[in-house]
PDB file of C-alpha atoms in Angstrom:
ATOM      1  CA  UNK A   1      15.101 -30.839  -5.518  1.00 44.00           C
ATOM      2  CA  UNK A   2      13.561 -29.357  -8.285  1.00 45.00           C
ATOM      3  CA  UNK A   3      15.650 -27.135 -11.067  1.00 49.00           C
ATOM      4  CA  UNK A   4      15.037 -23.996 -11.070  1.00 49.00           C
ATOM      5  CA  UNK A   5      12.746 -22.491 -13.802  1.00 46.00           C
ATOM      6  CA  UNK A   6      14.193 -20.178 -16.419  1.00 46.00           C
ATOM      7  CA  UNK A   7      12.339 -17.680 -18.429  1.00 52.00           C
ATOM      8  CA  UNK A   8      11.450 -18.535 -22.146  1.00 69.00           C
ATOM      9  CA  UNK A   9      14.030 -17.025 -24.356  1.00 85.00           C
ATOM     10  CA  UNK A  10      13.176 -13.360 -25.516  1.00 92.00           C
ATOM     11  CA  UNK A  11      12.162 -13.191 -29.312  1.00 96.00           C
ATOM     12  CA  UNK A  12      15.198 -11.540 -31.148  1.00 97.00           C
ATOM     13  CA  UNK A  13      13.650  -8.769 -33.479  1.00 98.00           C
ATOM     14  CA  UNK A  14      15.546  -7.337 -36.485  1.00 98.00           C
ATOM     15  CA  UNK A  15      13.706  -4.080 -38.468  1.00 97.00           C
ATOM     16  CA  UNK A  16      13.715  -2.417 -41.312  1.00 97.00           C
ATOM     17  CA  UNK A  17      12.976   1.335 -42.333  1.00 96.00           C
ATOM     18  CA  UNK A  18      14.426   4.003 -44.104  1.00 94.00           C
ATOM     19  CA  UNK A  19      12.701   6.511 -42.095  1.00 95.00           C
ATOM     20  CA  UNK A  20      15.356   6.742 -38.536  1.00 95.00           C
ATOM     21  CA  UNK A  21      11.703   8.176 -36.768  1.00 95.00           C
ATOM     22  CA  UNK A  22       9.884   4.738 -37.003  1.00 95.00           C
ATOM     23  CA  UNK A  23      13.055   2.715 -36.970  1.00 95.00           C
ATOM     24  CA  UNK A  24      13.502   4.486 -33.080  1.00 96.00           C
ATOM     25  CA  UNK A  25       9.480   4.282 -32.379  1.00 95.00           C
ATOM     26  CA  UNK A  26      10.067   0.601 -33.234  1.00 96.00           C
ATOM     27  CA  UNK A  27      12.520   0.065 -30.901  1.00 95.00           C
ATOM     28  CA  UNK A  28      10.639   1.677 -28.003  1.00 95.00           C
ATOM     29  CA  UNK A  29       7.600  -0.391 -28.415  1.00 96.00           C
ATOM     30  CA  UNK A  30       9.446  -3.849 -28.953  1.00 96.00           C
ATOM     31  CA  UNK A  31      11.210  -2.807 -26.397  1.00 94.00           C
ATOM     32  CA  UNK A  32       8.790  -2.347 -23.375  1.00 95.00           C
ATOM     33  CA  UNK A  33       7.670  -5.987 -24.178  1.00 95.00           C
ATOM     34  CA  UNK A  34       9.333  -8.449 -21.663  1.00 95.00           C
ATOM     35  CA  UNK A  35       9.515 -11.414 -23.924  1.00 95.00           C
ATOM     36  CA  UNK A  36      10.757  -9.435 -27.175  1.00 97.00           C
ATOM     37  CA  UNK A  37      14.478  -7.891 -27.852  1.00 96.00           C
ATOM     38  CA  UNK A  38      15.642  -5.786 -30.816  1.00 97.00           C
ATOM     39  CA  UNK A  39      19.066  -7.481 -32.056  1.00 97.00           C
ATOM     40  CA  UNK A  40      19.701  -5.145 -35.282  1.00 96.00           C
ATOM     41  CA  UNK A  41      18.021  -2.817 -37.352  1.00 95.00           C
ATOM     42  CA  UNK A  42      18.625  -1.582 -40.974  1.00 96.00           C
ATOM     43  CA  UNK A  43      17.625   1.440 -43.659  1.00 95.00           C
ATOM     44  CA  UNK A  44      17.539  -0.131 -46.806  1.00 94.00           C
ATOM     45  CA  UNK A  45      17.009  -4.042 -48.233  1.00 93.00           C
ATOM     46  CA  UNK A  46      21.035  -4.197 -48.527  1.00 93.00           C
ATOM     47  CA  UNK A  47      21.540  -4.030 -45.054  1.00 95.00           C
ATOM     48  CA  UNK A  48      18.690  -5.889 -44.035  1.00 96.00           C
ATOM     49  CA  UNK A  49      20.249  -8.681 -45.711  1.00 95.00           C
ATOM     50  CA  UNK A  50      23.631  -8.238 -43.969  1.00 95.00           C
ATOM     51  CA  UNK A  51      22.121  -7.970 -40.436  1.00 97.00           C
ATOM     52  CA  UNK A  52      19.834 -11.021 -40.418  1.00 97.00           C
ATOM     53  CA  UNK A  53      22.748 -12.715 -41.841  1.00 96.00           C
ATOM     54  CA  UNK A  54      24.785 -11.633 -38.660  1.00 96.00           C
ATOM     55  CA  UNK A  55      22.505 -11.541 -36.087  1.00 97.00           C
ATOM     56  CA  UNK A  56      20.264 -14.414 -37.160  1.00 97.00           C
ATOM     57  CA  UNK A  57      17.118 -13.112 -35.735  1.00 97.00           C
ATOM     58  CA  UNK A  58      13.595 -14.925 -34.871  1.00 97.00           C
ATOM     59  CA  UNK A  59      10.995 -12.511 -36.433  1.00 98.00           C
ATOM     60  CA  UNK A  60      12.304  -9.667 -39.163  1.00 98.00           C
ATOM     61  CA  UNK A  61       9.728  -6.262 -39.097  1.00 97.00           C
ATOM     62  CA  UNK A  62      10.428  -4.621 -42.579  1.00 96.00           C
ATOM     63  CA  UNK A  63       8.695  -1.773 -44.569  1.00 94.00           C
ATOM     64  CA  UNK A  64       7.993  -3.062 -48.170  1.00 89.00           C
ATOM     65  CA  UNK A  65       9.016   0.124 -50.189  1.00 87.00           C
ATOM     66  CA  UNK A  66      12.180   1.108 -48.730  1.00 90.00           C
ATOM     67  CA  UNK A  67      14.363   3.446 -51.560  1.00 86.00           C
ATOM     68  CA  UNK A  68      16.501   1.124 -53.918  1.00 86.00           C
ATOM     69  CA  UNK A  69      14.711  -1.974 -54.419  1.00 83.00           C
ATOM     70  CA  UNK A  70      15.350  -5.294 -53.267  1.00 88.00           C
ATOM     71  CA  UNK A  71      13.150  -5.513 -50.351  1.00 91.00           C
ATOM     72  CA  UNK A  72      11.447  -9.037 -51.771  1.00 90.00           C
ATOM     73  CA  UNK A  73      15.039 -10.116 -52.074  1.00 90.00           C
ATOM     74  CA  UNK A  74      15.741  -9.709 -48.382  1.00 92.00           C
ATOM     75  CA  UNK A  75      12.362 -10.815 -47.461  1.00 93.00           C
ATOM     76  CA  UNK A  76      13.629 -14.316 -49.500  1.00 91.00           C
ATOM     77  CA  UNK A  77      16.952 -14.241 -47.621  1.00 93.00           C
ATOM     78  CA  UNK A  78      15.676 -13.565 -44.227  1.00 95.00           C
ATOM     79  CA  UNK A  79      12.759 -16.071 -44.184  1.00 93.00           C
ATOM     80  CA  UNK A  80      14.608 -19.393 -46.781  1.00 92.00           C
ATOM     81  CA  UNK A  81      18.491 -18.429 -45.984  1.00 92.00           C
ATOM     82  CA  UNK A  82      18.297 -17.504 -42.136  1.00 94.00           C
ATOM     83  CA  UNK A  83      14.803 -18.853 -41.128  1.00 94.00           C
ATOM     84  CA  UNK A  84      13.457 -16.054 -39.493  1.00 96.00           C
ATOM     85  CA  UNK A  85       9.501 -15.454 -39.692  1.00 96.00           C
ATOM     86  CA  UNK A  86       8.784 -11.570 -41.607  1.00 96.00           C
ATOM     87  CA  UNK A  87       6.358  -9.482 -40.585  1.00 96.00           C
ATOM     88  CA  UNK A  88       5.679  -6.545 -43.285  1.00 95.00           C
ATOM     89  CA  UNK A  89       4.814  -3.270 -41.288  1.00 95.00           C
ATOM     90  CA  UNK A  90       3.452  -0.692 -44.119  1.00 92.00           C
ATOM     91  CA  UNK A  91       1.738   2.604 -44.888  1.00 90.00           C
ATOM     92  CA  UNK A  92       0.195   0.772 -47.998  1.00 87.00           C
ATOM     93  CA  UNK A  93      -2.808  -1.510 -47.869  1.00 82.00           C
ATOM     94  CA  UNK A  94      -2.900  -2.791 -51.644  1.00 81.00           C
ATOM     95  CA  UNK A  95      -3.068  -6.802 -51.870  1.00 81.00           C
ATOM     96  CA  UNK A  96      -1.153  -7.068 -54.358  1.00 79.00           C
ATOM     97  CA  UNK A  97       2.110  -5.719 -52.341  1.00 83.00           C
ATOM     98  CA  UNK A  98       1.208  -7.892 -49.743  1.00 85.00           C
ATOM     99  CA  UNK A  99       0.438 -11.152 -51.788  1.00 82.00           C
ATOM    100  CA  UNK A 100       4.042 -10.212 -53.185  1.00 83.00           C
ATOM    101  CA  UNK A 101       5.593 -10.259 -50.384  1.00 87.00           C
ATOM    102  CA  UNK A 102       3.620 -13.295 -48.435  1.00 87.00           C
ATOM    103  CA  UNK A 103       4.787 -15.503 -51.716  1.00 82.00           C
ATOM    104  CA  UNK A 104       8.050 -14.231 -51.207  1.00 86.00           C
ATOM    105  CA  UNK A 105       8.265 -15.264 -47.605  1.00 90.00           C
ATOM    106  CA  UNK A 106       6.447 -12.893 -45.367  1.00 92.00           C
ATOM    107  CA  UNK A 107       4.515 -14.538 -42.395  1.00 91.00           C
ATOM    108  CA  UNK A 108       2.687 -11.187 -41.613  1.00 92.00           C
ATOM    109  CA  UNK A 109       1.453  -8.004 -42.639  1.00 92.00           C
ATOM    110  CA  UNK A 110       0.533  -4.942 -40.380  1.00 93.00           C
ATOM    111  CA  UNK A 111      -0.661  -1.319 -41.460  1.00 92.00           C
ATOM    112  CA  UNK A 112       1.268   1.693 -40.120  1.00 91.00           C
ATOM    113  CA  UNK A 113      -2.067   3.151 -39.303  1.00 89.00           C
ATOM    114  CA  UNK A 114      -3.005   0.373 -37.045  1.00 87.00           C
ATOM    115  CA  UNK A 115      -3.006   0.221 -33.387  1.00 85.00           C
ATOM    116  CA  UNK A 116       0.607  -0.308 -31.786  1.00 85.00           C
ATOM    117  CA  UNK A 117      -0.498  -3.784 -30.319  1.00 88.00           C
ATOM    118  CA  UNK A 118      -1.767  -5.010 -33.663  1.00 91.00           C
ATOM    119  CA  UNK A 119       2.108  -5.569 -34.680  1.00 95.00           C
ATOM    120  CA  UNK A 120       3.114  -7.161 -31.048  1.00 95.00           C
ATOM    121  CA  UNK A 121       0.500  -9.734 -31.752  1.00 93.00           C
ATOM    122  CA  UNK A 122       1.454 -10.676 -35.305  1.00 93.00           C
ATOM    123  CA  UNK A 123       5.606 -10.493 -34.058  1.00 96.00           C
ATOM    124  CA  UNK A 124       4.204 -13.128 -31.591  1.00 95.00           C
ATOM    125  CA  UNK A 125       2.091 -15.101 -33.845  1.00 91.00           C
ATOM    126  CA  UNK A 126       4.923 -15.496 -36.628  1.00 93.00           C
ATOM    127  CA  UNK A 127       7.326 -16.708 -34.076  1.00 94.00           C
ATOM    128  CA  UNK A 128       4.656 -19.199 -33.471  1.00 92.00           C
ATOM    129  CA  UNK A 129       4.783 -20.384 -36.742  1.00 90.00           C
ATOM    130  CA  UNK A 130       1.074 -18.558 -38.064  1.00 88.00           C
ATOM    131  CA  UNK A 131       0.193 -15.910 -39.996  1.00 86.00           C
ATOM    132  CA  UNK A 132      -1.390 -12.442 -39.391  1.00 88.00           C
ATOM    133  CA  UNK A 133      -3.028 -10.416 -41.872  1.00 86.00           C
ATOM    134  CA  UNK A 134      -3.911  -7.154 -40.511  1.00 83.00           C
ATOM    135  CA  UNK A 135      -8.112  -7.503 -40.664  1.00 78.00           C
ATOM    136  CA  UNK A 136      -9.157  -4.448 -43.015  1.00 76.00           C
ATOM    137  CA  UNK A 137      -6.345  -5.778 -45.833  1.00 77.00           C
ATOM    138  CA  UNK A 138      -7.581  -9.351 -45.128  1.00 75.00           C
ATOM    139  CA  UNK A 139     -10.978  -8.731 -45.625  1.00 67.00           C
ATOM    140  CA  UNK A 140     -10.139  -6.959 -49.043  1.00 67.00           C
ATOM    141  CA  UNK A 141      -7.733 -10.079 -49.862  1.00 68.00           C
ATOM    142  CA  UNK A 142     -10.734 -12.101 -49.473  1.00 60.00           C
ATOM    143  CA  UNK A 143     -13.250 -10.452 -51.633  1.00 57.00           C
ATOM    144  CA  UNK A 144     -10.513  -9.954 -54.575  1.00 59.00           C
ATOM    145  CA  UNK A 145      -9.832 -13.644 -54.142  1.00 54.00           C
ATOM    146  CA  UNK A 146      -5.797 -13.308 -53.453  1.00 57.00           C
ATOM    147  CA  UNK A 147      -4.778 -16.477 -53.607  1.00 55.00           C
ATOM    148  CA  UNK A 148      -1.661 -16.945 -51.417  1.00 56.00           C
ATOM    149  CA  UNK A 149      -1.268 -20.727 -51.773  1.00 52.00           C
ATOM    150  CA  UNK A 150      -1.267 -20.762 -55.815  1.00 50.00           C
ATOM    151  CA  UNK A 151       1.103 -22.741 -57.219  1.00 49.00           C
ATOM    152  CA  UNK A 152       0.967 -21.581 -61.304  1.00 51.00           C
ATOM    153  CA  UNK A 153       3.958 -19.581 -62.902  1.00 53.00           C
ATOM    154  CA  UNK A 154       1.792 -16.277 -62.146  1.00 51.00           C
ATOM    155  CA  UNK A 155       1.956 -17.089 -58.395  1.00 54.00           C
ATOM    156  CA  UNK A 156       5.825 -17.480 -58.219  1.00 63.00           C
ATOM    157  CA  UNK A 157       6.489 -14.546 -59.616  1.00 64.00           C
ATOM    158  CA  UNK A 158       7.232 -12.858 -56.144  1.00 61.00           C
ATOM    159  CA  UNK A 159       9.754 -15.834 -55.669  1.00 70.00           C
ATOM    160  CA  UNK A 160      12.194 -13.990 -58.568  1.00 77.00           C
ATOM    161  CA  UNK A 161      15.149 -12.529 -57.235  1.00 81.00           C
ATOM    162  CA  UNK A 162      15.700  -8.660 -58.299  1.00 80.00           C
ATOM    163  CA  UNK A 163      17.966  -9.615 -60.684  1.00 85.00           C
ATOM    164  CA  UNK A 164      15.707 -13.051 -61.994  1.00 87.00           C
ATOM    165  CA  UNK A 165      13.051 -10.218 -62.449  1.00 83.00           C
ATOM    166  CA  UNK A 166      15.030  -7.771 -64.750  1.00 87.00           C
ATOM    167  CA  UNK A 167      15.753 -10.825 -66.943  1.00 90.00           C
ATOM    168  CA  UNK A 168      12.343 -11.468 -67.219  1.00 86.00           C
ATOM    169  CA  UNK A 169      11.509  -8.285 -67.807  1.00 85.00           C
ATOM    170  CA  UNK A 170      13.869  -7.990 -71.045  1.00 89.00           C
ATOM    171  CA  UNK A 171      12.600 -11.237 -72.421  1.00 87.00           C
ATOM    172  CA  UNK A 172       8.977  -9.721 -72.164  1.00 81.00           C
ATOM    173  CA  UNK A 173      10.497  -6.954 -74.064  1.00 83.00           C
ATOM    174  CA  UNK A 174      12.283  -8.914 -76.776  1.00 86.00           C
ATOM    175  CA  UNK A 175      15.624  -8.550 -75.913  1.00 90.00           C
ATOM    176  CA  UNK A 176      18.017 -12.116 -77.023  1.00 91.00           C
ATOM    177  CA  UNK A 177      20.638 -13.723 -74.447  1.00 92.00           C
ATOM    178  CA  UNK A 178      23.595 -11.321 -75.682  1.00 94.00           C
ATOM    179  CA  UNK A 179      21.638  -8.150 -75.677  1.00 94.00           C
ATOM    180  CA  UNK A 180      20.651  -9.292 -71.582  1.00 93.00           C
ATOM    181  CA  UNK A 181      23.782 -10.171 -71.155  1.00 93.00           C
ATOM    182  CA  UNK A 182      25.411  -6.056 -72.297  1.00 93.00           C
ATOM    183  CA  UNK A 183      22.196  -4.329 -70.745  1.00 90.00           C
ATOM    184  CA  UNK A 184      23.614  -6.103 -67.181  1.00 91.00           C
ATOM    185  CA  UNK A 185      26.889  -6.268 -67.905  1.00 92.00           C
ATOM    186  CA  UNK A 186      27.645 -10.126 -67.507  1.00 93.00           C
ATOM    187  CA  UNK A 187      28.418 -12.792 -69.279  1.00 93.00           C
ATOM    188  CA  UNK A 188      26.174 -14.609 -71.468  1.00 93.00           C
ATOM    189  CA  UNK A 189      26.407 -17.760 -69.440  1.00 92.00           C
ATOM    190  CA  UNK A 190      25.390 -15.836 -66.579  1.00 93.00           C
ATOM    191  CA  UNK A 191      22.379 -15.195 -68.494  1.00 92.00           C
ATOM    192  CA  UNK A 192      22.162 -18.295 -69.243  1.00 92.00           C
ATOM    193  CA  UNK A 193      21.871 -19.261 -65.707  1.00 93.00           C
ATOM    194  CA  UNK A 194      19.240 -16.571 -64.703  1.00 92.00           C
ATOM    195  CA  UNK A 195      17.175 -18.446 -67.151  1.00 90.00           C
ATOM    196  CA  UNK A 196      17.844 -21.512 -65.920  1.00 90.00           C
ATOM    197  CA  UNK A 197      16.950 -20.520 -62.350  1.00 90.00           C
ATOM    198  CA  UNK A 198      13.470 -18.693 -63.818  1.00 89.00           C
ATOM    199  CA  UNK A 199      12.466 -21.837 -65.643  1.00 87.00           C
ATOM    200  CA  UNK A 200      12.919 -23.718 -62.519  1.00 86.00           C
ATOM    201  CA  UNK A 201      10.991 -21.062 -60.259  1.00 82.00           C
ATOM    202  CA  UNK A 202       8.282 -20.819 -62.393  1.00 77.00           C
ATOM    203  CA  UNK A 203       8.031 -24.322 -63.342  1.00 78.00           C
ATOM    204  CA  UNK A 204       8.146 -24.061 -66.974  1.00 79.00           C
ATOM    205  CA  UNK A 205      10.512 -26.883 -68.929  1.00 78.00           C
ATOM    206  CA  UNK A 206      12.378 -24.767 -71.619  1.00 82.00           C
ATOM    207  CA  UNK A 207      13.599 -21.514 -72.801  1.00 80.00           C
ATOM    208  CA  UNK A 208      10.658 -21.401 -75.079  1.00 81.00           C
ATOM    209  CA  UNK A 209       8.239 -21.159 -72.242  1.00 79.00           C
ATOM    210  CA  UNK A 210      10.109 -18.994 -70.410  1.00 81.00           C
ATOM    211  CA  UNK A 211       9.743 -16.553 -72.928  1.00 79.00           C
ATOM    212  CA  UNK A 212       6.216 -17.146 -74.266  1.00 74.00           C
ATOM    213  CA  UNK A 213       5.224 -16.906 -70.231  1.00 71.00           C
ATOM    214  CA  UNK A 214       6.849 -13.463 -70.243  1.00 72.00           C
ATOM    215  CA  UNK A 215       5.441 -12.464 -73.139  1.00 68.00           C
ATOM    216  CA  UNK A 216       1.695 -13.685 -72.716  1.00 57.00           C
ATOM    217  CA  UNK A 217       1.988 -12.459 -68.871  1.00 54.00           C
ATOM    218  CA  UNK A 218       2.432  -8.855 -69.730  1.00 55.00           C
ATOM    219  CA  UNK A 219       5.579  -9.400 -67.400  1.00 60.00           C
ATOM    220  CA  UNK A 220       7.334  -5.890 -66.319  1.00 58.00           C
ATOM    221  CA  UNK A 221       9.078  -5.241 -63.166  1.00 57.00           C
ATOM    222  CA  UNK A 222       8.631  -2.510 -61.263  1.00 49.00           C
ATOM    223  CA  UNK A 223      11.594  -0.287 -61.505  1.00 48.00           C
ATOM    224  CA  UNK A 224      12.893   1.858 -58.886  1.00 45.00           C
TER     225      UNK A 224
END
């Protein structure tokens, strides 16, 4: 007798947008699509990180400039800690937010303006393990020569954690180890190790380069 067949599993969806409107449209159009299911959703990069932790989802839709920072950070933590596939879903079509947030993780990256079946295509072709570029921003990727693949300190840069990033930032700006370690409130050994982790992200071998890098570089993170 043969078994019985069962239906492949639904793709479990988690997104991500401080706007309720889009977060609900979301959930309409995921929604009507039998093999997709929408396990969680979230308003800011803090909860976004607590709900993929929970729900452990297979593909994460998330809007890049939510209010308060951190969205790279959960992009990290969804896609390396949890192993979900990310699919950015923005109003903005400037490569450098989106060669940000492909080096930070990000499997795909759809336009708000596009059509509604442009983002059930990438969800599906994430979970499959590709990427999707939405065509207009690829095209532009392509003739500014984005390189997504690079593997110098200038390409990691998107791998910096929020916090990685502000110490960078005041070591492009002169600051020493004890003034870092006041501005954030921490210990200097926490500093310490913030540097450590940089040097190893970035691949440079001592403190030295660290700070020539962030010096040279222009470094300055974007501040909320």
């Amino acid at each position: 007798m043969v078994p019985p067949s069962h239906p492949a599993r639904r793709i479990r969806i988690v997104t991500a947008d401080d706007h309720a409107v889009v977060r609900a449209g979301l959930r309409a159009l995921l929604g009507r699509q039998a093999d997709m299911e929408v396990v969680g959703d979230a308003s800011s990069a803090r909860e976004l990180e607590e709900c993929v932790r929970r729900t452990k989802p297979d593909v994460v839709v998330v809007d890049l400039r939510m209010p308060g920072g951190g969205v790279l950070d959960a992009v990290h933590v969804a896609s390396h800690e949890v192993g979900a596939a990310v699919v950015i879903f923005s109003a903005f079509d400037d490569v450098s937010d989106a060669a940000h947030a492909f080096r930070a993780g990000a499997s795909g990256y759809v336009l708000k303006q596009s059509l509604e079946g442009d983002l059930v295509t990438a969800i599906r072709r994430v979970r499959a393990g590709k990427r999707y570029v939405d065509p207009p921003l690829a095209a532009r990727m392509m003739e500014e020569r984005i390189d997504l693949e690079g593997d110098g300190p200038m390409s990691r840069l998107a791998s910096l954690t929020e916090r990685e990033a502000l110490v960078l930032d005041l070591v492009a700006r002169g600051h020493t180890g004890p003034e870092i370690a006041t501005e954030l409130g921490v210990r200097l050994g926490t500093v310490e190790t913030f540097r450590h982790r940089i040097r190893k992200k970035l691949g440079l071998k001592s403190r030295a380069e660290v700070t020539q890098f962030a010096r040279a570089s222009g470094f300055r993170r974007e501040r909320p």
